[in-house]
Coordinates of N, CA and C and ligand atoms in Angstrom, one line a residue:
X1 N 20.0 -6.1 -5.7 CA 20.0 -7.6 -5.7 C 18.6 -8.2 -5.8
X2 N 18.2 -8.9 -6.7 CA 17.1 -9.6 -6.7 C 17.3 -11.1 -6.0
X3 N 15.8 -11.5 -5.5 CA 16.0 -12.6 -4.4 C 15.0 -13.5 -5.1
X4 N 15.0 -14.6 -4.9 CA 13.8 -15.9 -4.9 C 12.9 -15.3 -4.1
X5 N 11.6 -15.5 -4.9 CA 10.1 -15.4 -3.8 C 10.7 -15.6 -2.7
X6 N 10.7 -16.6 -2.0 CA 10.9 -16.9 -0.7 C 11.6 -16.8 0.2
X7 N 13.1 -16.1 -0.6 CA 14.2 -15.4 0.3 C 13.4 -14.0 0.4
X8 N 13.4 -13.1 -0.4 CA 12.7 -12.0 -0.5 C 11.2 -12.3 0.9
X9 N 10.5 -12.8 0.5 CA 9.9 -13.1 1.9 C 10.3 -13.4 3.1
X10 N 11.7 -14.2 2.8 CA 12.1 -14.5 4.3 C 12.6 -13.3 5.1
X11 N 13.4 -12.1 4.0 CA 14.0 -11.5 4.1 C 13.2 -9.8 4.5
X12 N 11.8 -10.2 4.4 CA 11.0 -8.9 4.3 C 10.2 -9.4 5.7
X13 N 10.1 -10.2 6.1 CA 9.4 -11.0 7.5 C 10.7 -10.9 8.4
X14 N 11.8 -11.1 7.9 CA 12.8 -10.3 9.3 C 12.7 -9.1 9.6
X15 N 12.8 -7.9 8.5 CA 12.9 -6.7 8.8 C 11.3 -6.3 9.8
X16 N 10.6 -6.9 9.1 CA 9.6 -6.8 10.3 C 9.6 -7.2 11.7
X17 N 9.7 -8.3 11.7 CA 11.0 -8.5 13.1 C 11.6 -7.6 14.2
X18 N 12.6 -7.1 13.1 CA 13.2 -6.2 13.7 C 13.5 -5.0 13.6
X19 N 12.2 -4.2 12.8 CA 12.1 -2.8 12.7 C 10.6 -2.5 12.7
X20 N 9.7 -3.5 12.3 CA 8.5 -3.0 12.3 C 8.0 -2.8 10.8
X21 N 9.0 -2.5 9.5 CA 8.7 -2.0 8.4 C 9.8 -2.7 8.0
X22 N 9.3 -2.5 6.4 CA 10.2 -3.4 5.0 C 10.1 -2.4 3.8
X23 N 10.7 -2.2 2.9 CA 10.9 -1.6 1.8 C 12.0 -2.7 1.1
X24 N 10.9 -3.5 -0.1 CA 11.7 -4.4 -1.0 C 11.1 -4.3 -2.5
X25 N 12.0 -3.7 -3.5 CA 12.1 -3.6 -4.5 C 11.9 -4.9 -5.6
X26 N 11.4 -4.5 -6.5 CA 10.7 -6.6 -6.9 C 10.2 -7.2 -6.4
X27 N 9.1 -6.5 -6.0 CA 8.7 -7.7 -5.0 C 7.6 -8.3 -6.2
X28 N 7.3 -7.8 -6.9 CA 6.4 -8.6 -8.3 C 7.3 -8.1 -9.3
X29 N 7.4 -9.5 -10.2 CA 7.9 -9.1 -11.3 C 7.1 -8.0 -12.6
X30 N 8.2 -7.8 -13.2 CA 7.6 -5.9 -14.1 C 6.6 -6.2 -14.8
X31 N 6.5 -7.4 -15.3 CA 5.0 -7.2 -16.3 C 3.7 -8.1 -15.7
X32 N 3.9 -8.1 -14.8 CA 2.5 -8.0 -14.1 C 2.6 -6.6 -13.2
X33 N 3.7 -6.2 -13.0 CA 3.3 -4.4 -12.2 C 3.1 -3.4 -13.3
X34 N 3.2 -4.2 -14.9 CA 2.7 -3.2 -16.1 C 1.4 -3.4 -16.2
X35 N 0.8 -4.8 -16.1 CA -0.7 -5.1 -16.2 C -1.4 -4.9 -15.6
X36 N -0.9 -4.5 -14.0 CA -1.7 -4.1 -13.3 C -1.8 -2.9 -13.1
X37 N -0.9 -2.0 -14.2 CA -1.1 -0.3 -14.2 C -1.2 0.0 -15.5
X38 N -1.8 -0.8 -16.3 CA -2.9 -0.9 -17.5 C -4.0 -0.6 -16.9
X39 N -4.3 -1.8 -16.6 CA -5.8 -2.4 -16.0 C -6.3 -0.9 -14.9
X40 N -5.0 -0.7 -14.2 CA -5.4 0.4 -13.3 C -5.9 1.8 -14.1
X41 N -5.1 2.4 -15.3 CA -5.1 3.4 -16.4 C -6.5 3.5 -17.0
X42 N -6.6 1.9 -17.6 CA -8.5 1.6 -17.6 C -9.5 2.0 -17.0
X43 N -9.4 0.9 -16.2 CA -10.3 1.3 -15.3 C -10.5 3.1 -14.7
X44 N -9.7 3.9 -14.6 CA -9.5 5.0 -14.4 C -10.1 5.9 -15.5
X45 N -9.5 5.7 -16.7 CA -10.3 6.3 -17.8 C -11.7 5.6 -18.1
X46 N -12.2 4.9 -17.5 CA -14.2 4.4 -17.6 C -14.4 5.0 -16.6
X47 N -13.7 5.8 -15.6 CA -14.7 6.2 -14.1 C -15.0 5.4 -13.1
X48 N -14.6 4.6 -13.1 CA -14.8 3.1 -12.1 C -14.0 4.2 -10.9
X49 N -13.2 4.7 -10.6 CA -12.6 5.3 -9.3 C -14.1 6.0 -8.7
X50 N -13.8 6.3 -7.4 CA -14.4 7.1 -6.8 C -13.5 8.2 -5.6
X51 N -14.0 9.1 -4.5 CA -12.6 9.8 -4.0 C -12.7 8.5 -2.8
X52 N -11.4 9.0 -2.2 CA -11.0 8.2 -1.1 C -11.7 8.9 0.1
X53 N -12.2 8.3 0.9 CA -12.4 8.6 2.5 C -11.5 8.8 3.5
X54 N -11.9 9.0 4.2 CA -11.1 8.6 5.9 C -12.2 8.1 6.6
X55 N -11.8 7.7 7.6 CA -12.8 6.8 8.4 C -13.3 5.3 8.1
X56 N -14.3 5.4 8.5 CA -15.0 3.6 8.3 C -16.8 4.0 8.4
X57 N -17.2 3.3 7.4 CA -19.1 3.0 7.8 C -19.4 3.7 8.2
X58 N -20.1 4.6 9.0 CA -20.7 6.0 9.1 C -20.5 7.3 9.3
X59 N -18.7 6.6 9.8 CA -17.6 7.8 10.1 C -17.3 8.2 8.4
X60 N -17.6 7.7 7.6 CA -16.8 7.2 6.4 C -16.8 8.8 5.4
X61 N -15.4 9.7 5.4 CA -16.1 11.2 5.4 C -14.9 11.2 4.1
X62 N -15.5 12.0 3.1 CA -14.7 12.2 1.6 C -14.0 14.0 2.1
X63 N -13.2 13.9 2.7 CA -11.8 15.1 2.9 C -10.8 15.6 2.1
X64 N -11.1 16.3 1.3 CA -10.0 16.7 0.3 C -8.7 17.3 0.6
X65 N -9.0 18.2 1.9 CA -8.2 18.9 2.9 C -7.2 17.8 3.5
X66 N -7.6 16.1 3.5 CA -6.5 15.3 4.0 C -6.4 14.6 3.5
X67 N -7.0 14.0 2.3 CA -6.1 13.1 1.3 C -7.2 13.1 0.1
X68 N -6.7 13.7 -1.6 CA -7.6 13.7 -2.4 C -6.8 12.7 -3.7
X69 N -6.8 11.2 -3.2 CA -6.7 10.4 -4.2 C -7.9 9.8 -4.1
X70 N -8.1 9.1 -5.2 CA -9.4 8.1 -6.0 C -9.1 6.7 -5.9
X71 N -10.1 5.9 -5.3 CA -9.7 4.6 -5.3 C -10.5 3.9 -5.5
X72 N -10.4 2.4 -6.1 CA -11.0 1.3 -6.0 C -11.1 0.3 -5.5
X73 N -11.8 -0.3 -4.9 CA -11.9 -1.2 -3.9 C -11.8 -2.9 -4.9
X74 N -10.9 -4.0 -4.3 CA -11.0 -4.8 -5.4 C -12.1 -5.7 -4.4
X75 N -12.8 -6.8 -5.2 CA -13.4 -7.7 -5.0 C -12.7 -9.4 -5.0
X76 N -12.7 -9.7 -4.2 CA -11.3 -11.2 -4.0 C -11.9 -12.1 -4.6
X77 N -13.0 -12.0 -5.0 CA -13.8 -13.4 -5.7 C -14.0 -12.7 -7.2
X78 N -13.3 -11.7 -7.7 CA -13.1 -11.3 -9.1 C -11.9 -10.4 -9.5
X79 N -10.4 -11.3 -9.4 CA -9.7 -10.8 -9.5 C -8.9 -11.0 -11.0
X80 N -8.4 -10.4 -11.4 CA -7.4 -10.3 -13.1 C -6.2 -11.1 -12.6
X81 N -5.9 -11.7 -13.6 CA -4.8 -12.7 -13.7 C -3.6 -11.7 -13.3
X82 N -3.1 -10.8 -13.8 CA -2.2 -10.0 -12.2 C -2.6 -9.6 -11.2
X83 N -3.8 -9.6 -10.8 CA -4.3 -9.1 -9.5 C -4.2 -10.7 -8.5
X84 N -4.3 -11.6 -9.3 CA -4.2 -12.7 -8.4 C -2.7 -13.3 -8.3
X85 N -2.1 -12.7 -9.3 CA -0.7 -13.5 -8.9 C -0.2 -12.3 -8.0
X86 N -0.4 -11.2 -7.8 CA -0.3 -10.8 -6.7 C -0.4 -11.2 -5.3
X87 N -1.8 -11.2 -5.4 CA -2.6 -11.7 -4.4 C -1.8 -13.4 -3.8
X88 N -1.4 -14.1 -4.9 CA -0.8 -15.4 -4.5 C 1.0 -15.1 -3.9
X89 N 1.6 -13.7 -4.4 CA 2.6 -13.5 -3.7 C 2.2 -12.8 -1.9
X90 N 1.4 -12.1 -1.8 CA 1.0 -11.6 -0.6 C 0.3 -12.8 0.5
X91 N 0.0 -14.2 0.0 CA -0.7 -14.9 0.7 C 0.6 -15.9 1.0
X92 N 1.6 -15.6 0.3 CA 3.3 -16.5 0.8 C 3.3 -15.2 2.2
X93 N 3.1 -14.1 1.9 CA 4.3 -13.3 2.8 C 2.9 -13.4 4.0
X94 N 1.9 -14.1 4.0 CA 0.8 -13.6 5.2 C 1.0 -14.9 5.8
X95 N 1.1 -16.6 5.2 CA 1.5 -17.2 6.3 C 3.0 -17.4 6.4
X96 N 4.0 -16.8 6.2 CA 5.2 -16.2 6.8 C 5.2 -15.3 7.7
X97 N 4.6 -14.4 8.0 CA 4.3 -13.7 8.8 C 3.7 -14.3 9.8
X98 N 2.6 -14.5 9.6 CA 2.0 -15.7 10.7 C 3.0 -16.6 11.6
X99 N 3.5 -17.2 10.2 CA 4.6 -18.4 11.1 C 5.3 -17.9 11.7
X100 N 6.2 -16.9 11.4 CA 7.3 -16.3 12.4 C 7.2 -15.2 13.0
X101 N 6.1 -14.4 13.1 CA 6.0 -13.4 13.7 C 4.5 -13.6 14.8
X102 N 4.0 -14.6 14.3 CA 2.6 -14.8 15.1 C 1.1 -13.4 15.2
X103 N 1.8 -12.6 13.8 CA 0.8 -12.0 13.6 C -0.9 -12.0 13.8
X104 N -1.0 -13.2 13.3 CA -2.5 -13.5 13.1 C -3.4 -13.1 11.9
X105 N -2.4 -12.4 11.2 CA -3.5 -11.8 10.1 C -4.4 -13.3 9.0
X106 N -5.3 -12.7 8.8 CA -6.7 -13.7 8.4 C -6.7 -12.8 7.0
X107 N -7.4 -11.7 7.2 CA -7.8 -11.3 5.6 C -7.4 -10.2 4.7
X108 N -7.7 -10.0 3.8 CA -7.1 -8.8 3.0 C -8.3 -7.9 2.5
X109 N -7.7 -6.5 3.0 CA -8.7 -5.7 2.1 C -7.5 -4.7 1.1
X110 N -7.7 -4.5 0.0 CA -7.3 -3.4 -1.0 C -8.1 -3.0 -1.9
X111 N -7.2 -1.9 -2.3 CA -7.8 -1.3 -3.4 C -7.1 -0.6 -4.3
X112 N -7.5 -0.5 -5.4 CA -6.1 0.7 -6.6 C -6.2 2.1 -5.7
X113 N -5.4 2.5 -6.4 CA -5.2 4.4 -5.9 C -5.0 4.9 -7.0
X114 N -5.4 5.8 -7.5 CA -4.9 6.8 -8.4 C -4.9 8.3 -7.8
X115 N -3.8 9.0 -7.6 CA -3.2 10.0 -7.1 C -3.1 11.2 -8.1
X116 N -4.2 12.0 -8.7 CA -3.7 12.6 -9.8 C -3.0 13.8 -9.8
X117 N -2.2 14.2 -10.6 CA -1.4 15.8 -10.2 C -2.4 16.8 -9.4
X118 N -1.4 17.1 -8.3 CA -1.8 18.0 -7.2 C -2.5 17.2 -6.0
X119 N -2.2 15.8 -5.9 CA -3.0 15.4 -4.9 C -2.4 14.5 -4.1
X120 N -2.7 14.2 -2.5 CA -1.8 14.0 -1.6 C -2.6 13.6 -0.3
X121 N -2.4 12.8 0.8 CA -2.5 12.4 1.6 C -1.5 12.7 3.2
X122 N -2.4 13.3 4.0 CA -1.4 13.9 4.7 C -1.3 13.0 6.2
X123 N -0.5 13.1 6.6 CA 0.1 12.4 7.9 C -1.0 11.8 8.5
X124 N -0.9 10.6 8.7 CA -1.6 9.6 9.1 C -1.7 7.7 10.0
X125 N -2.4 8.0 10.5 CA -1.9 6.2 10.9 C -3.3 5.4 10.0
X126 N -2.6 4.0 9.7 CA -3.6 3.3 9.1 C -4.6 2.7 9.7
X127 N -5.0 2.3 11.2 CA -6.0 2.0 12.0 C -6.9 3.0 12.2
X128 N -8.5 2.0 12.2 CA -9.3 3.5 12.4 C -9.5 3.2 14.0
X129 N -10.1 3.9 14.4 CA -10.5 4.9 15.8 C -11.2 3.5 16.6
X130 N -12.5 3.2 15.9 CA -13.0 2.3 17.0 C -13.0 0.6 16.6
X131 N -11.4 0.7 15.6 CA -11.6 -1.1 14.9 C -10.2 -1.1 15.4
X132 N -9.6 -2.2 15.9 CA -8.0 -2.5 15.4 C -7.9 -3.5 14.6
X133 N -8.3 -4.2 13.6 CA -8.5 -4.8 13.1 C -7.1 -4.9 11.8
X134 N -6.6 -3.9 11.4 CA -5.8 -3.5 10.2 C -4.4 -3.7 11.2
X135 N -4.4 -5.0 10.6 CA -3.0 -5.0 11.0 C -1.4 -4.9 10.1
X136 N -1.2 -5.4 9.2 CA 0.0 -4.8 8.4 C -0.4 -4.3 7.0
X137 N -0.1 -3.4 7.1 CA -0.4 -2.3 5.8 C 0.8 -2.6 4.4
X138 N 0.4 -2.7 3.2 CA 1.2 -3.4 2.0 C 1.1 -2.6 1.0
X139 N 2.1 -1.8 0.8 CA 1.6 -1.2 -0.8 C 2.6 -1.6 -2.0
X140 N 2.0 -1.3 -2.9 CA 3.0 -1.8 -4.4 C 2.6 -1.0 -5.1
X141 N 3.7 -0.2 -5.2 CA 3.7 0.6 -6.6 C 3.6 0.2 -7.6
X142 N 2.9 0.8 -8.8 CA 2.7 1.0 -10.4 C 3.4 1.9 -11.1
X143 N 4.3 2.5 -11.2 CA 4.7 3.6 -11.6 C 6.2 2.6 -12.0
X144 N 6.1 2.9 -13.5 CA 7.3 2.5 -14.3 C 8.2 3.1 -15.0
X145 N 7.9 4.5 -15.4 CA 8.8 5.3 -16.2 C 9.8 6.1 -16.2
X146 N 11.1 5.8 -14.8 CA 12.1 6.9 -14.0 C 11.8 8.1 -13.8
X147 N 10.4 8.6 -13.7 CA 10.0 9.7 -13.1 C 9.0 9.4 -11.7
X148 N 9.6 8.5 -10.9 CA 8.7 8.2 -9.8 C 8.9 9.8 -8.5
X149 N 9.9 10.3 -8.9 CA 9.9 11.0 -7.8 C 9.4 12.7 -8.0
X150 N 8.7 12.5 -9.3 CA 7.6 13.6 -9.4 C 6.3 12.8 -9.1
X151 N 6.0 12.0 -8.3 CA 5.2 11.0 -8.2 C 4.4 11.1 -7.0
X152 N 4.8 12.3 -5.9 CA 4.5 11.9 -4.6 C 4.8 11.0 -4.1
X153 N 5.9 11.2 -3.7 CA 7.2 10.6 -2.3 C 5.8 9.6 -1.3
X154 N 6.5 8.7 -0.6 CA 5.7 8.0 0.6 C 6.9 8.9 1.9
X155 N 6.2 9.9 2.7 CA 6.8 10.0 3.5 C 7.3 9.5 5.2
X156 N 8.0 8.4 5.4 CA 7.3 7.7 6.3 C 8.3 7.9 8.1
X157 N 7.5 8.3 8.6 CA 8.0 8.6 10.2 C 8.3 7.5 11.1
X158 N 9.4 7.6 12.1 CA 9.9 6.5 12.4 C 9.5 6.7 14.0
X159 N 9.2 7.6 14.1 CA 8.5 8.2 15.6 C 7.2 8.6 15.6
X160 N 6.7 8.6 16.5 CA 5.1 9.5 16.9 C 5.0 10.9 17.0
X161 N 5.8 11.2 17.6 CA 6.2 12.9 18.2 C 6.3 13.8 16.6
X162 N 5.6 15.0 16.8 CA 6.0 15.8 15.8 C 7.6 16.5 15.2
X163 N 8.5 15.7 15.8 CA 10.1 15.9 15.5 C 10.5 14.4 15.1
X164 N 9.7 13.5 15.0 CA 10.5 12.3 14.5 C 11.5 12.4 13.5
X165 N 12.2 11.5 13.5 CA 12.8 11.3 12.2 C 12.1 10.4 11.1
X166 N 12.4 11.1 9.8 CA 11.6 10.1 8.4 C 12.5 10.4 7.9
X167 N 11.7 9.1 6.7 CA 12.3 9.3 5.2 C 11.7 9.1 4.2
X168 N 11.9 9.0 3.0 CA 11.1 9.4 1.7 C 10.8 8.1 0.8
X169 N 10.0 7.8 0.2 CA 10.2 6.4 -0.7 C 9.8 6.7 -2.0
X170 N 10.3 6.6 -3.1 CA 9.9 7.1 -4.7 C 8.8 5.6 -4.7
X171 N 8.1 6.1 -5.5 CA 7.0 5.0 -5.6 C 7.2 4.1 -6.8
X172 N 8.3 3.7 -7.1 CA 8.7 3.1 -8.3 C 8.3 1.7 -8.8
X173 N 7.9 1.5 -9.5 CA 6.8 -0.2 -9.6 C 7.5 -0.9 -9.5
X174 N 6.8 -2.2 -8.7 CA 7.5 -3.5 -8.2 C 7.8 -3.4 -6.8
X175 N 8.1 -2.1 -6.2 CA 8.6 -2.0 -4.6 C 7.0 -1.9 -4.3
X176 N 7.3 -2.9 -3.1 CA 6.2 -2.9 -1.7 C 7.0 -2.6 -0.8
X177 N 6.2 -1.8 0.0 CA 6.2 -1.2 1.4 C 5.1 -1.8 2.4
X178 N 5.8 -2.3 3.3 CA 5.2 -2.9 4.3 C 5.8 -2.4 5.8
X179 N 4.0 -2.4 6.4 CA 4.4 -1.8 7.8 C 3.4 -1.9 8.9
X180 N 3.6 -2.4 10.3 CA 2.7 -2.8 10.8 C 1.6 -1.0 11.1
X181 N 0.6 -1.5 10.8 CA -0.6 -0.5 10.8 C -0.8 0.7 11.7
X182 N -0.8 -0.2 13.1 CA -1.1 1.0 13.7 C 0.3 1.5 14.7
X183 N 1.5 1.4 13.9 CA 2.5 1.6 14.8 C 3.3 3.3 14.0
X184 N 3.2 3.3 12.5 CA 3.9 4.3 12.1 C 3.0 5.5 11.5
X185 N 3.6 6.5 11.2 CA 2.5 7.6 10.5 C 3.4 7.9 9.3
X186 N 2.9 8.0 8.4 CA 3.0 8.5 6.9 C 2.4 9.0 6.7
X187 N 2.7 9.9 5.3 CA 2.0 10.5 4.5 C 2.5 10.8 2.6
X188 N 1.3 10.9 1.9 CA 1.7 10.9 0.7 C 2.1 12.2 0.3
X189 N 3.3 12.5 -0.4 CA 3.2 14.1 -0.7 C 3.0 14.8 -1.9
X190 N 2.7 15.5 -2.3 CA 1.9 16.0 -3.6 C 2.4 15.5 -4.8
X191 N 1.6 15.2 -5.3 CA 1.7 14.5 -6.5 C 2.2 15.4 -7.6
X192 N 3.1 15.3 -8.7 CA 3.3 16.7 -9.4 C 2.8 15.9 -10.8
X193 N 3.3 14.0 -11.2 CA 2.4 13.5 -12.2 C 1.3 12.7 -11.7
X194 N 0.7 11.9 -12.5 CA 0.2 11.2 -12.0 C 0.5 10.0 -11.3
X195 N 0.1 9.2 -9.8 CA 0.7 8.1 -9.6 C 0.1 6.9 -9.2
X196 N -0.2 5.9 -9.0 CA -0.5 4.6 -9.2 C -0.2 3.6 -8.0
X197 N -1.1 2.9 -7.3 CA -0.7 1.8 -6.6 C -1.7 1.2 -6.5
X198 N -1.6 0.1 -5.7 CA -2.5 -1.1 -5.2 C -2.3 -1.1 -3.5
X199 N -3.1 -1.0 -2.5 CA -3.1 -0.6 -1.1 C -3.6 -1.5 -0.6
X200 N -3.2 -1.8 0.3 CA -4.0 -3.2 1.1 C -3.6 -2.8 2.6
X201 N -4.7 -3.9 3.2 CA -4.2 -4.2 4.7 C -4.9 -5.7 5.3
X202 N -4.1 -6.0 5.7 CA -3.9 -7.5 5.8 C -5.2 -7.2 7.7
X203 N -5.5 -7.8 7.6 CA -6.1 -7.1 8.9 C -6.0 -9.0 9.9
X204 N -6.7 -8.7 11.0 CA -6.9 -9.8 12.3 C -8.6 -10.0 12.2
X205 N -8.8 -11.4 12.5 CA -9.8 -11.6 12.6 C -11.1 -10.6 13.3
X206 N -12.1 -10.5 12.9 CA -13.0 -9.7 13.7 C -13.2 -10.3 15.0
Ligands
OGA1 C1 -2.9 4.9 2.4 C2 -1.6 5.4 2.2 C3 0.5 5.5 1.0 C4 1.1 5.4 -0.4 O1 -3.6 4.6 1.3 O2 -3.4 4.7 3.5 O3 -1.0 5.8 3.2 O4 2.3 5.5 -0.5 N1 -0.9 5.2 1.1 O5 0.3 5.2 -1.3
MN2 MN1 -1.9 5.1 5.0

């Protein structure tokens, strides 16, 4: 079922509510989640990626052994006509959030991903060590072709404990995944094509 912006919002700021996490399909319509996995494909073929880290600022360490996708960091005062109507759907769901959950979130950091065959991200939480700053974590898939689930699955845990229970998310374009930061652990699991997103975290004031 597809929703109005704002039911879809209303309806993805409950499940936060009352689970902590949201998985909603459409959340951008398909041809800006194609423009923005053009523009991503682009930029990817000029080299603009670099590898991903873990950590922050001095901690900040490029790990192959725990997550070897490539990303790009966006700049908010130079964003593409889909990167901002994004940006204009994620700034409905940030003072909804605000208003009914009393989050607090203030600002946004993202970046593209590109995930290329054979590569993966392993079990993780999204807060780093000496910041809590990252407060709900947002991703939106790019991947449009009914092969999302050679794509590297989102594996996401619903417990702490190494016996939790999880489950799987195909990364199929248009779904965002939302989840508060530092409460769940995921991981990406190997990529067998190539796969595509846009990563964000809505963070709290410094
Ligand atoms: C991340 C992450 C998950 C995904 O970038 O921190 O966990 O499904 N991404 O892309
Ligand atoms: Mn993560």
């Amino acid at each position: 079922m597809e929703l109005a912006p704002a039911d879809l919002c209303a309806a993805l700021v409950d499940e936060l509510a009352n689970q902590g996490w949201s998985i909603r399909e459409h959340f951008l319509d398909p041809a800006s989640v194609e423009k923005l996995a053009e523009e991503c494909r682009s930029l990817w073929r000029h080299d603009a990626f670099h590898d991903a880290g873990v950590g922050q600022g001095d901690a900040l360490l490029v790990r192959p052994d725990i997550r070897s996708d490539q990303v790009l960091w966006l700049d908010e005062n130079r964003l593409t006509p889909p990167q901002r109507r994004y940006f204009e759907r994620l700034e409905a769901l940030r003072q909804a959030a605000n208003r009914e959950l009393q989050l607090g979130l203030f600002d946004f950091e993202g970046h593209l991903a590109v995930y290329p065959p054979g590569s993966f991200y392993g079990r993780h939480l999204d807060c780093f060590q000496n910041s809590n700053r990252r407060a709900l974590t947002c991703i939106l898939y790019l991947n449009g072709d009914g092969r999302e689930e050679d794509r590297g699955q989102l594996r996401f845990y619903l417990e702490d404990g190494p016996d939790s229970p999880y489950f799987d998310v195909a990364p199929r374009g248009g779904t965002l995944v939302t989840f508060l930061s530092d409460r769940f652990y995921h991981e990406v699991l190997p990529a067998r094509r190539e796969r595509l997103s846009l990563t964000g975290w809505f963070r709290r004031r410094a």
